[in-house]
Amino acid sequence: LERTFSIIKPDATRRNLTGKINAKFEEAGLRIIAQKRIHLTKAQAGEFYKVHASRPFYDELCEFMASAPIVAQVLEGEGAILKNREVMGATNPADAAPGTIRAEFAESVGENSVHGSDAPDTAKEEIAYFFSGLELV
Ligand code: ATP
Ligand code: MG
């Protein structure tokens, strides 16, 4: 079974959407095998999103990710990386397919409720940044 890394972002934790978002994952056959609520510093958010360091929205993105607690998660299932991206929907909620998390809950292209790893190597790296092997059950 494949594993992917997921974040329920500050806009969603602020609006008490953790349960509704987790229901979408579970309905899609993704098992939540690790989960913790943490409040990132701006520096930690910057490290996590460092691939976007040269993008114009980087500073705003880091401020946002540090603006309230997040829920960091590991999801497991068949084809978990792609399946999770499907359940999340397009980055911009205006383009997200009906029924996806971003279509239903995201507020804007920046405050878009969830993050999901985009490939096996980033999934592995992101899981290891947030969780130790002992926490994956
Ligand atoms: P994520 O990596 O969070 O799962 P993604 O892979 O769909 O999202 P990326 O292109 O990797 O999208 O962008 C990372 C994050 O940066 C987006 O989820 C969003 O929060 C923010 N972002 C992307 N594009 C913009 C933009 N044009 N304006 C503001 N924020 C943006
Ligand atoms: Mg991405």
PDB file of C-alpha atoms and ligand atoms in Angstrom:
ATOM      1  CA  LEU A   1       0.000   0.000   0.000  1.00  0.00           C
ATOM      2  CA  GLU A   2       1.146   3.503  -0.806  1.00  0.00           C
ATOM      3  CA  ARG A   3       1.487   6.351   1.689  1.00  0.00           C
ATOM      4  CA  THR A   4       1.117  10.067   1.178  1.00  0.00           C
ATOM      5  CA  PHE A   5       1.475  13.130   3.343  1.00  0.00           C
ATOM      6  CA  SER A   6      -1.482  15.463   3.927  1.00  0.00           C
ATOM      7  CA  ILE A   7      -2.045  18.756   5.714  1.00  0.00           C
ATOM      8  CA  ILE A   8      -5.379  20.217   6.771  1.00  0.00           C
ATOM      9  CA  LYS A   9      -4.478  23.898   6.432  1.00  0.00           C
ATOM     10  CA  PRO A  10      -5.212  26.826   8.814  1.00  0.00           C
ATOM     11  CA  ASP A  11      -8.299  28.074   6.928  1.00  0.00           C
ATOM     12  CA  ALA A  12      -9.897  24.655   7.498  1.00  0.00           C
ATOM     13  CA  THR A  13      -8.850  24.090  11.134  1.00  0.00           C
ATOM     14  CA  ARG A  14     -10.163  27.603  11.931  1.00  0.00           C
ATOM     15  CA  ARG A  15     -13.582  26.662  10.554  1.00  0.00           C
ATOM     16  CA  ASN A  16     -13.687  23.265  12.383  1.00  0.00           C
ATOM     17  CA  LEU A  17     -13.583  21.304   9.114  1.00  0.00           C
ATOM     18  CA  THR A  18     -11.141  18.577  10.221  1.00  0.00           C
ATOM     19  CA  GLY A  19     -13.863  15.954  10.666  1.00  0.00           C
ATOM     20  CA  LYS A  20     -15.588  16.706   7.359  1.00  0.00           C
ATOM     21  CA  ILE A  21     -12.286  16.582   5.473  1.00  0.00           C
ATOM     22  CA  ASN A  22     -11.260  13.334   7.181  1.00  0.00           C
ATOM     23  CA  ALA A  23     -14.619  11.836   6.194  1.00  0.00           C
ATOM     24  CA  LYS A  24     -13.797  12.574   2.526  1.00  0.00           C
ATOM     25  CA  PHE A  25     -10.457  10.766   2.859  1.00  0.00           C
ATOM     26  CA  GLU A  26     -11.998   7.746   4.558  1.00  0.00           C
ATOM     27  CA  GLU A  27     -14.880   7.529   2.063  1.00  0.00           C
ATOM     28  CA  ALA A  28     -12.264   7.420  -0.719  1.00  0.00           C
ATOM     29  CA  GLY A  29     -10.561   4.445   0.933  1.00  0.00           C
ATOM     30  CA  LEU A  30      -7.661   6.370   2.429  1.00  0.00           C
ATOM     31  CA  ARG A  31      -6.748   5.263   5.956  1.00  0.00           C
ATOM     32  CA  ILE A  32      -5.422   7.942   8.342  1.00  0.00           C
ATOM     33  CA  ILE A  33      -2.440   6.110   9.853  1.00  0.00           C
ATOM     34  CA  ALA A  34      -0.922   9.135  11.637  1.00  0.00           C
ATOM     35  CA  GLN A  35      -2.282  12.507  12.600  1.00  0.00           C
ATOM     36  CA  LYS A  36      -1.236  15.437  14.778  1.00  0.00           C
ATOM     37  CA  ARG A  37      -2.302  19.019  15.293  1.00  0.00           C
ATOM     38  CA  ILE A  38       0.629  21.429  15.360  1.00  0.00           C
ATOM     39  CA  HIS A  39       1.224  25.159  15.002  1.00  0.00           C
ATOM     40  CA  LEU A  40       4.112  25.773  12.584  1.00  0.00           C
ATOM     41  CA  THR A  41       6.414  28.761  12.898  1.00  0.00           C
ATOM     42  CA  LYS A  42       6.817  30.829   9.736  1.00  0.00           C
ATOM     43  CA  ALA A  43      10.349  29.436   9.395  1.00  0.00           C
ATOM     44  CA  GLN A  44       9.069  25.843   9.561  1.00  0.00           C
ATOM     45  CA  ALA A  45       6.382  26.629   6.975  1.00  0.00           C
ATOM     46  CA  GLY A  46       9.087  28.175   4.791  1.00  0.00           C
ATOM     47  CA  GLU A  47      11.229  25.055   5.044  1.00  0.00           C
ATOM     48  CA  PHE A  48       8.286  22.824   4.149  1.00  0.00           C
ATOM     49  CA  TYR A  49       7.338  24.921   1.088  1.00  0.00           C
ATOM     50  CA  LYS A  50      10.924  25.758   0.052  1.00  0.00           C
ATOM     51  CA  VAL A  51      10.340  24.498  -3.528  1.00  0.00           C
ATOM     52  CA  HIS A  52       8.109  27.559  -3.934  1.00  0.00           C
ATOM     53  CA  ALA A  53      10.682  30.018  -2.499  1.00  0.00           C
ATOM     54  CA  SER A  54      11.014  31.957  -5.764  1.00  0.00           C
ATOM     55  CA  ARG A  55       7.256  32.235  -6.404  1.00  0.00           C
ATOM     56  CA  PRO A  56       5.558  35.606  -5.818  1.00  0.00           C
ATOM     57  CA  PHE A  57       3.106  34.104  -3.293  1.00  0.00           C
ATOM     58  CA  TYR A  58       5.779  32.420  -1.123  1.00  0.00           C
ATOM     59  CA  ASP A  59       5.814  34.938   1.742  1.00  0.00           C
ATOM     60  CA  GLU A  60       2.010  35.078   1.886  1.00  0.00           C
ATOM     61  CA  LEU A  61       1.884  31.250   1.811  1.00  0.00           C
ATOM     62  CA  CYS A  62       4.310  30.944   4.748  1.00  0.00           C
ATOM     63  CA  GLU A  63       2.420  33.586   6.779  1.00  0.00           C
ATOM     64  CA  PHE A  64      -0.823  31.737   6.124  1.00  0.00           C
ATOM     65  CA  MET A  65       0.559  28.298   7.041  1.00  0.00           C
ATOM     66  CA  ALA A  66       1.800  29.731  10.364  1.00  0.00           C
ATOM     67  CA  SER A  67      -1.401  31.698  11.079  1.00  0.00           C
ATOM     68  CA  ALA A  68      -3.194  28.923  13.006  1.00  0.00           C
ATOM     69  CA  PRO A  69      -2.718  25.227  13.804  1.00  0.00           C
ATOM     70  CA  ILE A  70      -2.608  22.647  11.025  1.00  0.00           C
ATOM     71  CA  VAL A  71      -3.357  18.928  11.124  1.00  0.00           C
ATOM     72  CA  ALA A  72      -0.450  16.920   9.671  1.00  0.00           C
ATOM     73  CA  GLN A  73      -1.406  13.443   8.490  1.00  0.00           C
ATOM     74  CA  VAL A  74      -0.216  10.314   6.746  1.00  0.00           C
ATOM     75  CA  LEU A  75      -2.786   8.636   4.493  1.00  0.00           C
ATOM     76  CA  GLU A  76      -2.401   5.044   3.320  1.00  0.00           C
ATOM     77  CA  GLY A  77      -4.195   3.202   0.530  1.00  0.00           C
ATOM     78  CA  GLU A  78      -3.938   1.813  -2.975  1.00  0.00           C
ATOM     79  CA  GLY A  79      -2.508   4.568  -5.167  1.00  0.00           C
ATOM     80  CA  ALA A  80      -2.776   6.932  -2.192  1.00  0.00           C
ATOM     81  CA  ILE A  81      -0.838   9.830  -3.745  1.00  0.00           C
ATOM     82  CA  LEU A  82      -3.047  10.152  -6.836  1.00  0.00           C
ATOM     83  CA  LYS A  83      -6.213   9.221  -4.992  1.00  0.00           C
ATOM     84  CA  ASN A  84      -5.585  11.959  -2.433  1.00  0.00           C
ATOM     85  CA  ARG A  85      -4.934  14.544  -5.184  1.00  0.00           C
ATOM     86  CA  GLU A  86      -8.264  13.522  -6.745  1.00  0.00           C
ATOM     87  CA  VAL A  87     -10.143  13.906  -3.467  1.00  0.00           C
ATOM     88  CA  MET A  88      -8.467  17.313  -2.873  1.00  0.00           C
ATOM     89  CA  GLY A  89      -9.357  18.746  -6.296  1.00  0.00           C
ATOM     90  CA  ALA A  90      -7.525  21.438  -8.274  1.00  0.00           C
ATOM     91  CA  THR A  91      -5.321  23.988  -6.459  1.00  0.00           C
ATOM     92  CA  ASN A  92      -7.728  26.806  -7.331  1.00  0.00           C
ATOM     93  CA  PRO A  93     -11.173  26.000  -5.882  1.00  0.00           C
ATOM     94  CA  ALA A  94     -12.766  27.707  -8.905  1.00  0.00           C
ATOM     95  CA  ASP A  95     -11.317  24.882 -11.055  1.00  0.00           C
ATOM     96  CA  ALA A  96     -11.925  22.035  -8.578  1.00  0.00           C
ATOM     97  CA  ALA A  97     -14.356  19.277  -9.582  1.00  0.00           C
ATOM     98  CA  PRO A  98     -17.676  19.117  -7.712  1.00  0.00           C
ATOM     99  CA  GLY A  99     -17.530  17.017  -4.552  1.00  0.00           C
ATOM    100  CA  THR A 100     -13.795  17.527  -4.010  1.00  0.00           C
ATOM    101  CA  ILE A 101     -12.499  19.010  -0.744  1.00  0.00           C
ATOM    102  CA  ARG A 102     -11.335  22.226  -2.398  1.00  0.00           C
ATOM    103  CA  ALA A 103     -14.608  22.657  -4.317  1.00  0.00           C
ATOM    104  CA  GLU A 104     -16.603  22.298  -1.114  1.00  0.00           C
ATOM    105  CA  PHE A 105     -14.403  24.025   1.442  1.00  0.00           C
ATOM    106  CA  ALA A 106     -11.516  26.088   0.007  1.00  0.00           C
ATOM    107  CA  GLU A 107     -11.719  29.867   0.287  1.00  0.00           C
ATOM    108  CA  SER A 108      -9.199  30.869  -2.409  1.00  0.00           C
ATOM    109  CA  VAL A 109      -6.215  29.572  -4.423  1.00  0.00           C
ATOM    110  CA  GLY A 110      -3.967  30.330  -1.428  1.00  0.00           C
ATOM    111  CA  GLU A 111      -6.283  29.350   1.428  1.00  0.00           C
ATOM    112  CA  ASN A 112      -7.279  26.072  -0.136  1.00  0.00           C
ATOM    113  CA  SER A 113      -7.854  23.855   2.921  1.00  0.00           C
ATOM    114  CA  VAL A 114      -5.499  20.942   2.168  1.00  0.00           C
ATOM    115  CA  HIS A 115      -2.037  19.975   0.997  1.00  0.00           C
ATOM    116  CA  GLY A 116      -1.159  16.614  -0.512  1.00  0.00           C
ATOM    117  CA  SER A 117       2.195  15.253  -1.707  1.00  0.00           C
ATOM    118  CA  ASP A 118       2.573  15.261  -5.491  1.00  0.00           C
ATOM    119  CA  ALA A 119       4.919  12.271  -6.048  1.00  0.00           C
ATOM    120  CA  PRO A 120       6.501   9.275  -4.246  1.00  0.00           C
ATOM    121  CA  ASP A 121       9.788  11.055  -3.476  1.00  0.00           C
ATOM    122  CA  THR A 122       8.099  14.161  -2.025  1.00  0.00           C
ATOM    123  CA  ALA A 123       5.657  11.973  -0.058  1.00  0.00           C
ATOM    124  CA  LYS A 124       8.566  10.150   1.567  1.00  0.00           C
ATOM    125  CA  GLU A 125      10.413  13.380   2.339  1.00  0.00           C
ATOM    126  CA  GLU A 126       7.345  15.166   3.728  1.00  0.00           C
ATOM    127  CA  ILE A 127       6.298  12.213   5.922  1.00  0.00           C
ATOM    128  CA  ALA A 128       9.810  12.079   7.384  1.00  0.00           C
ATOM    129  CA  TYR A 129       9.787  15.846   8.051  1.00  0.00           C
ATOM    130  CA  PHE A 130       6.715  15.521  10.316  1.00  0.00           C
ATOM    131  CA  PHE A 131       6.639  11.936  11.661  1.00  0.00           C
ATOM    132  CA  SER A 132       8.972   9.297  13.034  1.00  0.00           C
ATOM    133  CA  GLY A 133       8.540   5.676  11.961  1.00  0.00           C
ATOM    134  CA  LEU A 134       7.109   4.840  15.407  1.00  0.00           C
ATOM    135  CA  GLU A 135       4.196   7.240  14.834  1.00  0.00           C
ATOM    136  CA  LEU A 136       2.995   5.483  11.670  1.00  0.00           C
ATOM    137  CA  VAL A 137       0.472   2.880  12.745  1.00  0.00           C
TER     138      VAL A 137
HETATM  139  P1  ATP B   1      -0.210  21.745  -2.183  1.00  0.00           P
HETATM  140  O1  ATP B   1       1.258  21.675  -2.549  1.00  0.00           O
HETATM  141  O2  ATP B   1      -0.503  22.684  -1.051  1.00  0.00           O
HETATM  142  O3  ATP B   1      -0.830  20.392  -2.037  1.00  0.00           O
HETATM  143  P2  ATP B   1      -0.827  22.118  -4.957  1.00  0.00           P
HETATM  144  O4  ATP B   1       0.159  21.057  -5.204  1.00  0.00           O
HETATM  145  O5  ATP B   1      -2.218  21.939  -5.502  1.00  0.00           O
HETATM  146  O6  ATP B   1      -1.002  22.396  -3.425  1.00  0.00           O
HETATM  147  P3  ATP B   1       1.207  24.052  -5.582  1.00  0.00           P
HETATM  148  O7  ATP B   1       1.384  24.593  -6.949  1.00  0.00           O
HETATM  149  O8  ATP B   1       2.179  23.040  -5.057  1.00  0.00           O
HETATM  150  O9  ATP B   1      -0.306  23.519  -5.461  1.00  0.00           O
HETATM  151  O10 ATP B   1       1.182  25.307  -4.606  1.00  0.00           O
HETATM  152  C1  ATP B   1       1.383  25.134  -3.219  1.00  0.00           C
HETATM  153  C2  ATP B   1       0.418  26.014  -2.462  1.00  0.00           C
HETATM  154  O11 ATP B   1       0.767  27.374  -2.688  1.00  0.00           O
HETATM  155  C3  ATP B   1      -1.048  25.928  -2.904  1.00  0.00           C
HETATM  156  O12 ATP B   1      -1.747  24.859  -2.320  1.00  0.00           O
HETATM  157  C4  ATP B   1      -1.581  27.258  -2.427  1.00  0.00           C
HETATM  158  O13 ATP B   1      -1.847  27.235  -1.022  1.00  0.00           O
HETATM  159  C5  ATP B   1      -0.406  28.177  -2.688  1.00  0.00           C
HETATM  160  N1  ATP B   1      -0.546  28.821  -4.005  1.00  0.00           N
HETATM  161  C6  ATP B   1      -0.356  28.250  -5.217  1.00  0.00           C
HETATM  162  N2  ATP B   1      -0.577  29.102  -6.212  1.00  0.00           N
HETATM  163  C7  ATP B   1      -0.923  30.281  -5.618  1.00  0.00           C
HETATM  164  C8  ATP B   1      -1.275  31.581  -6.096  1.00  0.00           C
HETATM  165  N3  ATP B   1      -1.318  31.856  -7.402  1.00  0.00           N
HETATM  166  N4  ATP B   1      -1.562  32.542  -5.185  1.00  0.00           N
HETATM  167  C9  ATP B   1      -1.513  32.286  -3.856  1.00  0.00           C
HETATM  168  N5  ATP B   1      -1.178  31.079  -3.331  1.00  0.00           N
HETATM  169  C10 ATP B   1      -0.896  30.099  -4.201  1.00  0.00           C
HETATM  170 MG    MG B   2       2.119  21.046  -4.338  1.00  0.00          MG
END
